[in-house]
Amino acid sequence: MESDLLPSSAPKLSSLRWKILRRAISSRGKSDADGSITCEEKSFDKVSRRTRNGFRLIPCDLMSDDGESSVFHVNQDVCFCYNLPLPNAPKLLLRQRLDARATLGDFEVSNQFNIDSTGLVCLWPSEEVLAYYSLTHPEKFRGKKVIELGSGYGLAGLVIAMAGEASEVVISDGNPRVVDYIQSSIEANSASFGNTKVKSMVLHWNLHDTLDAMGNFDIIVASDCTFFKEFHESLVLTIRTLLTKNGSSEAILFSPRRGDSLDKFLVEATDAGLRFTVTEIYDAEIWRQHQRFCKGDTSWPNYEPGHCYPLLISITF
C-alpha cells in the first residue's frame, strides 16, 4: 500500500512518478536555495530503483577537459574513464551525459521513431554486468562477429572490442542521439581495438529489410532490453534473424525479471522456435554484491532483486 511506503504527509507514489518525469525534462532539479535536497526530492528514492553506483564492478573516474581525473564537470556531456581489471589493459573512455535529465528534443526523437530514451538516462546496472561478464569470459568472443542490441552508451560493446579479441563488433541502438555518443566513444578508443573492426549503427528492430541485409552474427549481446513488452516481438525477430544458425552461435542477455516482463519475452522466444536457459548465479563477485544489497546496503536504496538483479539468459536455435 502507498501509505506503508511514505508518511501520510508525503505525496502519493503516482504523483511522485509524474514529478520524476517532470524533473527529467526540466532544466533544473528542485532543491532548496542553499543547494540541499528537498523533502520531495528524498521521496523520489521511494519510487525509483535507478542507482548511480550500480554493482561497482569496473572502477571509473570522471574526466576533466584536460584529460585528468575529476569529480566535477560543468558541461552536460562528459567522459568517464574506465579502468578495466585486466593486466596491461588500456583505459576505456566512455562519453555520455552527466545529467540524467532528458530534453524535449529527446522526446521528439522518441516519438518520431517509436523508441524510448532510456539509453540517455544513465549507464544501467545490467549493462555494467554485461561488460564485466564479457571481461571475465573473453573466450566467448574471440574471433567472433558480435553485435550489441539496445546498447545505450555501449560500455559492453566497447569492452568486447577492446578485450574480447572479436573479429568485428557492432554497437547498435534505436535512438540516433544515443548512437552519436557511441560513435564518439569509438573514435576516442580507436587505438585500443587492435585488429577488431568496430562500428556504431542505428538499428530499429522492426525493420525487416534492414535486418535481412545485415547478415548473421556469431554472438548477440544485450542488457535490460526485455522491459518494454511492446518490443518483445520485434526483439525476438531481430535475434532470430541476426543469429548465425549453427551450434556455436548464442544470444547473451542480462535482464532482471521486472514482474512478468522477462517471462513473457521468453514465451515469445519459445514460440519463435528459439531455445533458452536462465542462470541466476553466473559470477561469484556479482552474486556477492547482490547479496550485500539484499541485506540492506544503503549505497543502493530500494534495491529489489526482481527489478535490479540481472539474470543471465542464453538463447540459441
mmCIF file of C-alpha atoms in Angstrom:
data_model
loop_
_atom_site.group_PDB
_atom_site.id
_atom_site.type_symbol
_atom_site.label_atom_id
_atom_site.label_comp_id
_atom_site.label_asym_id
_atom_site.label_seq_id
_atom_site.Cartn_x
_atom_site.Cartn_y
_atom_site.Cartn_z
ATOM 1 C CA MET A 1 0.000 0.000 0.000
ATOM 2 C CA GLU A 2 1.220 3.526 -0.694
ATOM 3 C CA SER A 3 0.539 4.556 2.905
ATOM 4 C CA ASP A 4 3.011 1.893 4.052
ATOM 5 C CA LEU A 5 5.826 3.351 1.937
ATOM 6 C CA LEU A 6 5.531 7.066 2.636
ATOM 7 C CA PRO A 7 4.411 9.149 5.614
ATOM 8 C CA SER A 8 0.848 10.472 5.438
ATOM 9 C CA SER A 9 2.077 13.999 4.674
ATOM 10 C CA ALA A 10 4.183 12.865 1.688
ATOM 11 C CA PRO A 11 2.918 12.845 -1.927
ATOM 12 C CA LYS A 12 1.421 9.609 -3.214
ATOM 13 C CA LEU A 13 3.559 7.365 -5.416
ATOM 14 C CA SER A 14 1.517 8.079 -8.545
ATOM 15 C CA SER A 15 2.089 11.799 -8.027
ATOM 16 C CA LEU A 16 5.799 11.266 -7.440
ATOM 17 C CA ARG A 17 6.176 9.279 -10.652
ATOM 18 C CA TRP A 18 4.754 12.141 -12.671
ATOM 19 C CA LYS A 19 7.066 14.548 -10.854
ATOM 20 C CA ILE A 20 10.038 12.362 -11.749
ATOM 21 C CA LEU A 21 9.040 12.710 -15.402
ATOM 22 C CA ARG A 22 8.584 16.464 -14.999
ATOM 23 C CA ARG A 23 12.005 16.751 -13.378
ATOM 24 C CA ALA A 24 13.513 14.692 -16.228
ATOM 25 C CA ILE A 25 12.553 17.344 -18.798
ATOM 26 C CA SER A 26 13.213 20.375 -16.645
ATOM 27 C CA SER A 27 16.427 22.337 -16.814
ATOM 28 C CA ARG A 28 16.982 22.311 -13.081
ATOM 29 C CA GLY A 29 16.155 19.994 -10.209
ATOM 30 C CA LYS A 30 14.041 21.010 -7.231
ATOM 31 C CA SER A 31 16.415 21.984 -4.446
ATOM 32 C CA ASP A 32 16.363 24.414 -1.596
ATOM 33 C CA ALA A 33 18.056 27.785 -2.057
ATOM 34 C CA ASP A 34 21.142 26.571 -0.205
ATOM 35 C CA GLY A 35 21.529 23.641 -2.603
ATOM 36 C CA SER A 36 20.240 20.993 -0.202
ATOM 37 C CA ILE A 37 17.788 18.350 -1.369
ATOM 38 C CA THR A 38 14.162 18.985 -0.502
ATOM 39 C CA CYS A 39 11.860 16.538 1.253
ATOM 40 C CA GLU A 40 10.113 15.936 -2.070
ATOM 41 C CA GLU A 41 13.443 15.010 -3.706
ATOM 42 C CA LYS A 42 14.141 12.496 -0.952
ATOM 43 C CA SER A 43 10.748 10.925 -1.575
ATOM 44 C CA PHE A 44 11.799 10.074 -5.144
ATOM 45 C CA ASP A 45 14.026 7.331 -3.750
ATOM 46 C CA LYS A 46 10.869 5.591 -2.591
ATOM 47 C CA VAL A 47 9.758 5.245 -6.216
ATOM 48 C CA SER A 48 12.773 4.896 -8.485
ATOM 49 C CA ARG A 49 15.166 1.934 -8.277
ATOM 50 C CA ARG A 50 17.724 3.529 -10.581
ATOM 51 C CA THR A 51 21.144 3.903 -8.967
ATOM 52 C CA ARG A 52 24.233 5.904 -9.857
ATOM 53 C CA ASN A 53 26.630 3.331 -8.374
ATOM 54 C CA GLY A 54 25.272 0.009 -9.640
ATOM 55 C CA PHE A 55 27.291 -3.084 -8.802
ATOM 56 C CA ARG A 56 30.595 -1.147 -8.918
ATOM 57 C CA LEU A 57 32.344 -3.864 -10.888
ATOM 58 C CA ILE A 58 34.619 -1.717 -13.091
ATOM 59 C CA PRO A 59 36.308 1.309 -11.465
ATOM 60 C CA CYS A 60 35.807 4.587 -13.306
ATOM 61 C CA ASP A 61 36.593 8.284 -12.924
ATOM 62 C CA LEU A 62 35.003 11.358 -14.408
ATOM 63 C CA MET A 63 37.492 13.094 -16.690
ATOM 64 C CA SER A 64 38.046 16.842 -16.907
ATOM 65 C CA ASP A 65 38.641 18.764 -20.130
ATOM 66 C CA ASP A 66 42.411 18.395 -19.763
ATOM 67 C CA GLY A 67 42.150 14.605 -19.572
ATOM 68 C CA GLU A 68 42.817 14.359 -15.834
ATOM 69 C CA SER A 69 40.552 12.623 -13.348
ATOM 70 C CA SER A 70 37.956 14.936 -11.928
ATOM 71 C CA VAL A 71 34.995 14.779 -9.586
ATOM 72 C CA PHE A 72 33.070 17.577 -11.266
ATOM 73 C CA HIS A 73 32.199 18.756 -14.743
ATOM 74 C CA VAL A 74 30.063 21.720 -15.701
ATOM 75 C CA ASN A 75 29.008 20.558 -19.185
ATOM 76 C CA GLN A 76 26.161 18.220 -19.976
ATOM 77 C CA ASP A 77 28.385 15.828 -21.968
ATOM 78 C CA VAL A 78 31.268 14.232 -20.107
ATOM 79 C CA CYS A 79 33.801 11.465 -20.452
ATOM 80 C CA PHE A 80 34.240 8.648 -17.939
ATOM 81 C CA CYS A 81 37.499 6.721 -17.810
ATOM 82 C CA TYR A 82 37.038 3.020 -17.000
ATOM 83 C CA ASN A 83 39.983 1.073 -15.617
ATOM 84 C CA LEU A 84 39.451 -2.458 -16.864
ATOM 85 C CA PRO A 85 40.571 -5.007 -14.230
ATOM 86 C CA LEU A 86 42.931 -6.819 -16.583
ATOM 87 C CA PRO A 87 46.754 -6.822 -16.784
ATOM 88 C CA ASN A 88 48.053 -4.065 -19.078
ATOM 89 C CA ALA A 89 44.532 -3.179 -20.188
ATOM 90 C CA PRO A 90 44.108 0.215 -21.869
ATOM 91 C CA LYS A 91 41.815 2.777 -20.300
ATOM 92 C CA LEU A 92 38.327 2.826 -21.775
ATOM 93 C CA LEU A 93 36.812 6.248 -22.434
ATOM 94 C CA LEU A 94 33.015 6.430 -22.411
ATOM 95 C CA ARG A 95 31.225 9.594 -23.474
ATOM 96 C CA GLN A 96 27.787 10.206 -22.013
ATOM 97 C CA ARG A 97 25.612 12.782 -20.305
ATOM 98 C CA LEU A 98 26.460 13.781 -16.795
ATOM 99 C CA ASP A 99 22.921 14.962 -16.106
ATOM 100 C CA ALA A 100 20.246 12.268 -16.326
ATOM 101 C CA ARG A 101 17.527 14.725 -17.401
ATOM 102 C CA ALA A 102 16.041 14.238 -20.843
ATOM 103 C CA THR A 103 15.286 17.144 -23.158
ATOM 104 C CA LEU A 104 12.199 17.906 -25.206
ATOM 105 C CA GLY A 105 14.269 17.037 -28.259
ATOM 106 C CA ASP A 106 14.845 13.567 -26.825
ATOM 107 C CA PHE A 107 11.102 13.013 -26.585
ATOM 108 C CA GLU A 108 10.614 14.297 -30.130
ATOM 109 C CA VAL A 109 13.123 11.729 -31.403
ATOM 110 C CA SER A 110 11.410 9.013 -29.369
ATOM 111 C CA ASN A 111 8.034 9.854 -30.863
ATOM 112 C CA GLN A 112 9.437 10.079 -34.384
ATOM 113 C CA PHE A 113 10.984 6.597 -34.326
ATOM 114 C CA ASN A 114 8.663 4.943 -31.761
ATOM 115 C CA ILE A 115 11.593 4.263 -29.452
ATOM 116 C CA ASP A 116 12.427 5.015 -25.840
ATOM 117 C CA SER A 117 15.101 7.329 -24.446
ATOM 118 C CA THR A 118 16.272 5.123 -21.584
ATOM 119 C CA GLY A 119 19.718 4.831 -23.179
ATOM 120 C CA LEU A 120 20.280 8.525 -22.477
ATOM 121 C CA VAL A 121 19.235 8.388 -18.828
ATOM 122 C CA CYS A 122 22.286 6.661 -17.353
ATOM 123 C CA LEU A 123 24.547 3.637 -17.670
ATOM 124 C CA TRP A 124 22.136 0.970 -16.427
ATOM 125 C CA PRO A 125 23.403 -1.703 -13.980
ATOM 126 C CA SER A 126 22.631 -4.575 -16.363
ATOM 127 C CA GLU A 127 24.959 -3.002 -18.950
ATOM 128 C CA GLU A 128 27.721 -2.863 -16.351
ATOM 129 C CA VAL A 129 27.109 -6.534 -15.518
ATOM 130 C CA LEU A 130 27.235 -7.470 -19.215
ATOM 131 C CA ALA A 131 30.508 -5.544 -19.584
ATOM 132 C CA TYR A 132 32.038 -7.279 -16.561
ATOM 133 C CA TYR A 133 30.835 -10.696 -17.732
ATOM 134 C CA SER A 134 32.418 -10.011 -21.128
ATOM 135 C CA LEU A 135 35.712 -9.223 -19.426
ATOM 136 C CA THR A 136 35.688 -12.475 -17.485
ATOM 137 C CA HIS A 137 34.589 -14.632 -20.444
ATOM 138 C CA PRO A 138 36.733 -13.419 -23.383
ATOM 139 C CA GLU A 139 36.720 -16.882 -24.946
ATOM 140 C CA LYS A 140 33.086 -16.390 -25.949
ATOM 141 C CA PHE A 141 34.022 -13.527 -28.268
ATOM 142 C CA ARG A 142 37.455 -14.449 -29.582
ATOM 143 C CA GLY A 143 37.429 -14.407 -33.377
ATOM 144 C CA LYS A 144 33.643 -13.913 -33.429
ATOM 145 C CA LYS A 145 31.363 -11.439 -35.153
ATOM 146 C CA VAL A 146 29.427 -9.681 -32.361
ATOM 147 C CA ILE A 147 26.554 -7.204 -32.175
ATOM 148 C CA GLU A 148 25.186 -5.418 -29.129
ATOM 149 C CA LEU A 149 21.482 -4.569 -29.306
ATOM 150 C CA GLY A 150 19.895 -1.662 -27.461
ATOM 151 C CA SER A 151 23.323 -0.750 -26.181
ATOM 152 C CA GLY A 152 22.675 2.628 -24.586
ATOM 153 C CA TYR A 153 26.085 4.231 -24.180
ATOM 154 C CA GLY A 154 27.694 0.960 -25.269
ATOM 155 C CA LEU A 155 30.051 0.075 -22.422
ATOM 156 C CA ALA A 156 29.727 -3.668 -23.002
ATOM 157 C CA GLY A 157 30.300 -3.433 -26.736
ATOM 158 C CA LEU A 158 33.397 -1.309 -26.191
ATOM 159 C CA VAL A 159 34.730 -3.764 -23.604
ATOM 160 C CA ILE A 160 34.271 -6.651 -26.038
ATOM 161 C CA ALA A 161 36.012 -4.641 -28.764
ATOM 162 C CA MET A 162 38.968 -3.842 -26.501
ATOM 163 C CA ALA A 163 39.381 -7.083 -24.545
ATOM 164 C CA GLY A 164 37.460 -9.841 -26.356
ATOM 165 C CA GLU A 165 39.623 -10.190 -29.487
ATOM 166 C CA ALA A 166 36.470 -10.361 -31.609
ATOM 167 C CA SER A 167 36.784 -10.104 -35.370
ATOM 168 C CA GLU A 168 34.019 -7.476 -35.555
ATOM 169 C CA VAL A 169 31.845 -5.607 -33.045
ATOM 170 C CA VAL A 170 28.740 -3.630 -33.994
ATOM 171 C CA ILE A 171 27.299 -1.449 -31.226
ATOM 172 C CA SER A 172 23.694 -0.562 -32.013
ATOM 173 C CA ASP A 173 20.778 1.344 -30.556
ATOM 174 C CA GLY A 174 17.482 2.536 -31.958
ATOM 175 C CA ASN A 175 17.962 6.104 -30.759
ATOM 176 C CA PRO A 176 20.160 8.200 -33.089
ATOM 177 C CA ARG A 177 21.112 10.531 -30.234
ATOM 178 C CA VAL A 178 22.464 7.567 -28.278
ATOM 179 C CA VAL A 179 24.379 6.355 -31.327
ATOM 180 C CA ASP A 180 26.090 9.747 -31.596
ATOM 181 C CA TYR A 181 27.561 9.132 -28.132
ATOM 182 C CA ILE A 182 28.579 5.590 -29.092
ATOM 183 C CA GLN A 183 30.391 6.826 -32.198
ATOM 184 C CA SER A 184 32.206 9.456 -30.150
ATOM 185 C CA SER A 185 33.403 6.746 -27.747
ATOM 186 C CA ILE A 186 34.507 4.521 -30.618
ATOM 187 C CA GLU A 187 36.623 7.349 -32.003
ATOM 188 C CA ALA A 188 38.098 8.068 -28.559
ATOM 189 C CA ASN A 189 39.161 4.415 -28.111
ATOM 190 C CA SER A 190 40.065 3.511 -31.698
ATOM 191 C CA ALA A 191 43.744 2.945 -30.903
ATOM 192 C CA SER A 192 42.831 0.202 -28.403
ATOM 193 C CA PHE A 193 40.799 -2.117 -30.627
ATOM 194 C CA GLY A 194 43.702 -3.998 -32.198
ATOM 195 C CA ASN A 195 42.506 -5.916 -35.234
ATOM 196 C CA THR A 196 38.854 -5.782 -34.230
ATOM 197 C CA LYS A 197 36.575 -3.874 -36.608
ATOM 198 C CA VAL A 198 34.233 -1.658 -34.592
ATOM 199 C CA LYS A 199 31.300 0.436 -35.755
ATOM 200 C CA SER A 200 28.124 2.004 -34.432
ATOM 201 C CA MET A 201 24.721 1.952 -36.090
ATOM 202 C CA VAL A 202 21.126 2.982 -35.625
ATOM 203 C CA LEU A 203 19.101 -0.231 -35.636
ATOM 204 C CA HIS A 204 15.326 -0.443 -35.342
ATOM 205 C CA TRP A 205 14.207 -3.970 -34.562
ATOM 206 C CA ASN A 206 11.032 -3.816 -36.643
ATOM 207 C CA LEU A 207 12.713 -3.019 -39.985
ATOM 208 C CA HIS A 208 12.820 -6.439 -41.649
ATOM 209 C CA ASP A 209 14.692 -5.338 -44.785
ATOM 210 C CA THR A 210 17.480 -3.791 -42.715
ATOM 211 C CA LEU A 211 17.823 -6.917 -40.585
ATOM 212 C CA ASP A 212 17.909 -9.204 -43.632
ATOM 213 C CA ALA A 213 20.651 -7.097 -45.220
ATOM 214 C CA MET A 214 22.915 -7.177 -42.171
ATOM 215 C CA GLY A 215 23.945 -10.801 -42.401
ATOM 216 C CA ASN A 216 24.462 -13.026 -39.382
ATOM 217 C CA PHE A 217 26.388 -12.710 -36.127
ATOM 218 C CA ASP A 218 28.051 -15.374 -34.014
ATOM 219 C CA ILE A 219 27.225 -13.616 -30.749
ATOM 220 C CA ILE A 220 24.438 -11.185 -29.879
ATOM 221 C CA VAL A 221 24.573 -9.365 -26.549
ATOM 222 C CA ALA A 222 22.006 -7.125 -24.892
ATOM 223 C CA SER A 223 21.169 -5.843 -21.419
ATOM 224 C CA ASP A 224 17.816 -4.905 -19.890
ATOM 225 C CA CYS A 225 16.107 -4.956 -23.288
ATOM 226 C CA THR A 226 13.088 -7.051 -22.222
ATOM 227 C CA PHE A 227 11.489 -4.390 -20.010
ATOM 228 C CA PHE A 228 9.038 -2.959 -22.562
ATOM 229 C CA LYS A 229 6.585 -5.704 -23.523
ATOM 230 C CA GLU A 230 5.551 -3.934 -26.710
ATOM 231 C CA PHE A 231 9.074 -4.533 -28.087
ATOM 232 C CA HIS A 232 9.235 -8.267 -27.275
ATOM 233 C CA GLU A 233 8.090 -9.492 -30.668
ATOM 234 C CA SER A 234 10.497 -7.268 -32.615
ATOM 235 C CA LEU A 235 13.416 -8.121 -30.316
ATOM 236 C CA VAL A 236 12.801 -11.840 -30.795
ATOM 237 C CA LEU A 237 12.568 -11.292 -34.561
ATOM 238 C CA THR A 238 15.869 -9.417 -34.507
ATOM 239 C CA ILE A 239 17.640 -12.154 -32.557
ATOM 240 C CA ARG A 240 16.198 -14.876 -34.771
ATOM 241 C CA THR A 241 17.175 -13.017 -37.950
ATOM 242 C CA LEU A 242 20.701 -11.978 -36.947
ATOM 243 C CA LEU A 243 21.869 -15.065 -35.051
ATOM 244 C CA THR A 244 24.007 -17.454 -37.067
ATOM 245 C CA LYS A 245 22.174 -20.747 -37.382
ATOM 246 C CA ASN A 246 24.836 -23.098 -36.080
ATOM 247 C CA GLY A 247 25.665 -24.790 -32.814
ATOM 248 C CA SER A 248 28.179 -22.226 -31.561
ATOM 249 C CA SER A 249 26.043 -19.104 -32.047
ATOM 250 C CA GLU A 250 24.387 -17.560 -28.984
ATOM 251 C CA ALA A 251 22.472 -14.528 -27.802
ATOM 252 C CA ILE A 252 23.582 -13.461 -24.322
ATOM 253 C CA LEU A 253 21.097 -11.258 -22.484
ATOM 254 C CA PHE A 254 21.205 -9.835 -18.984
ATOM 255 C CA SER A 255 17.845 -8.759 -17.633
ATOM 256 C CA PRO A 256 16.010 -8.531 -14.295
ATOM 257 C CA ARG A 257 12.648 -10.277 -14.149
ATOM 258 C CA ARG A 258 10.758 -6.954 -13.792
ATOM 259 C CA GLY A 259 7.444 -8.512 -12.847
ATOM 260 C CA ASP A 260 6.314 -10.843 -15.626
ATOM 261 C CA SER A 261 8.104 -8.975 -18.405
ATOM 262 C CA LEU A 262 11.058 -11.364 -18.768
ATOM 263 C CA ASP A 263 8.780 -14.419 -18.585
ATOM 264 C CA LYS A 264 6.569 -13.049 -21.357
ATOM 265 C CA PHE A 265 9.637 -12.353 -23.500
ATOM 266 C CA LEU A 266 10.827 -15.940 -23.063
ATOM 267 C CA VAL A 267 7.403 -17.233 -24.109
ATOM 268 C CA GLU A 268 7.708 -15.099 -27.250
ATOM 269 C CA ALA A 269 11.177 -16.549 -27.905
ATOM 270 C CA THR A 270 9.935 -20.107 -27.475
ATOM 271 C CA ASP A 271 7.026 -19.508 -29.845
ATOM 272 C CA ALA A 272 9.563 -18.315 -32.429
ATOM 273 C CA GLY A 273 11.437 -21.616 -32.245
ATOM 274 C CA LEU A 274 14.316 -20.421 -30.059
ATOM 275 C CA ARG A 275 15.684 -22.247 -27.020
ATOM 276 C CA PHE A 276 16.862 -20.593 -23.821
ATOM 277 C CA THR A 277 18.434 -21.161 -20.433
ATOM 278 C CA VAL A 278 18.216 -18.834 -17.421
ATOM 279 C CA THR A 279 21.059 -18.722 -14.903
ATOM 280 C CA GLU A 280 20.772 -16.921 -11.573
ATOM 281 C CA ILE A 281 24.309 -17.380 -10.189
ATOM 282 C CA TYR A 282 26.792 -16.841 -13.019
ATOM 283 C CA ASP A 283 29.600 -14.882 -11.332
ATOM 284 C CA ALA A 284 30.844 -15.017 -7.736
ATOM 285 C CA GLU A 285 31.601 -11.290 -7.424
ATOM 286 C CA ILE A 286 28.291 -10.147 -8.891
ATOM 287 C CA TRP A 287 26.435 -12.573 -6.613
ATOM 288 C CA ARG A 288 28.363 -11.289 -3.595
ATOM 289 C CA GLN A 289 27.369 -7.718 -4.432
ATOM 290 C CA HIS A 290 23.759 -8.808 -4.946
ATOM 291 C CA GLN A 291 23.671 -10.485 -1.537
ATOM 292 C CA ARG A 292 25.114 -7.367 0.078
ATOM 293 C CA PHE A 293 22.386 -5.174 -1.397
ATOM 294 C CA CYS A 294 19.721 -7.686 -0.371
ATOM 295 C CA LYS A 295 20.942 -7.326 3.221
ATOM 296 C CA GLY A 296 20.303 -3.607 3.159
ATOM 297 C CA ASP A 297 23.485 -1.902 1.931
ATOM 298 C CA THR A 298 22.360 1.717 1.671
ATOM 299 C CA SER A 299 24.558 2.524 -1.346
ATOM 300 C CA TRP A 300 21.715 1.139 -3.481
ATOM 301 C CA PRO A 301 18.484 2.477 -1.962
ATOM 302 C CA ASN A 302 15.309 0.493 -2.572
ATOM 303 C CA TYR A 303 17.193 -2.486 -4.052
ATOM 304 C CA GLU A 304 14.718 -5.195 -5.031
ATOM 305 C CA PRO A 305 16.066 -8.381 -6.709
ATOM 306 C CA GLY A 306 13.226 -8.775 -9.193
ATOM 307 C CA HIS A 307 13.815 -5.283 -10.572
ATOM 308 C CA CYS A 308 17.555 -4.813 -10.006
ATOM 309 C CA TYR A 309 19.411 -8.132 -10.277
ATOM 310 C CA PRO A 310 20.001 -9.202 -13.896
ATOM 311 C CA LEU A 311 19.635 -12.862 -14.753
ATOM 312 C CA LEU A 312 21.779 -14.415 -17.482
ATOM 313 C CA ILE A 313 19.700 -15.601 -20.430
ATOM 314 C CA SER A 314 21.325 -17.664 -23.164
ATOM 315 C CA ILE A 315 19.306 -18.011 -26.389
ATOM 316 C CA THR A 316 20.132 -20.437 -29.191
ATOM 317 C CA PHE A 317 18.434 -22.237 -32.046
#
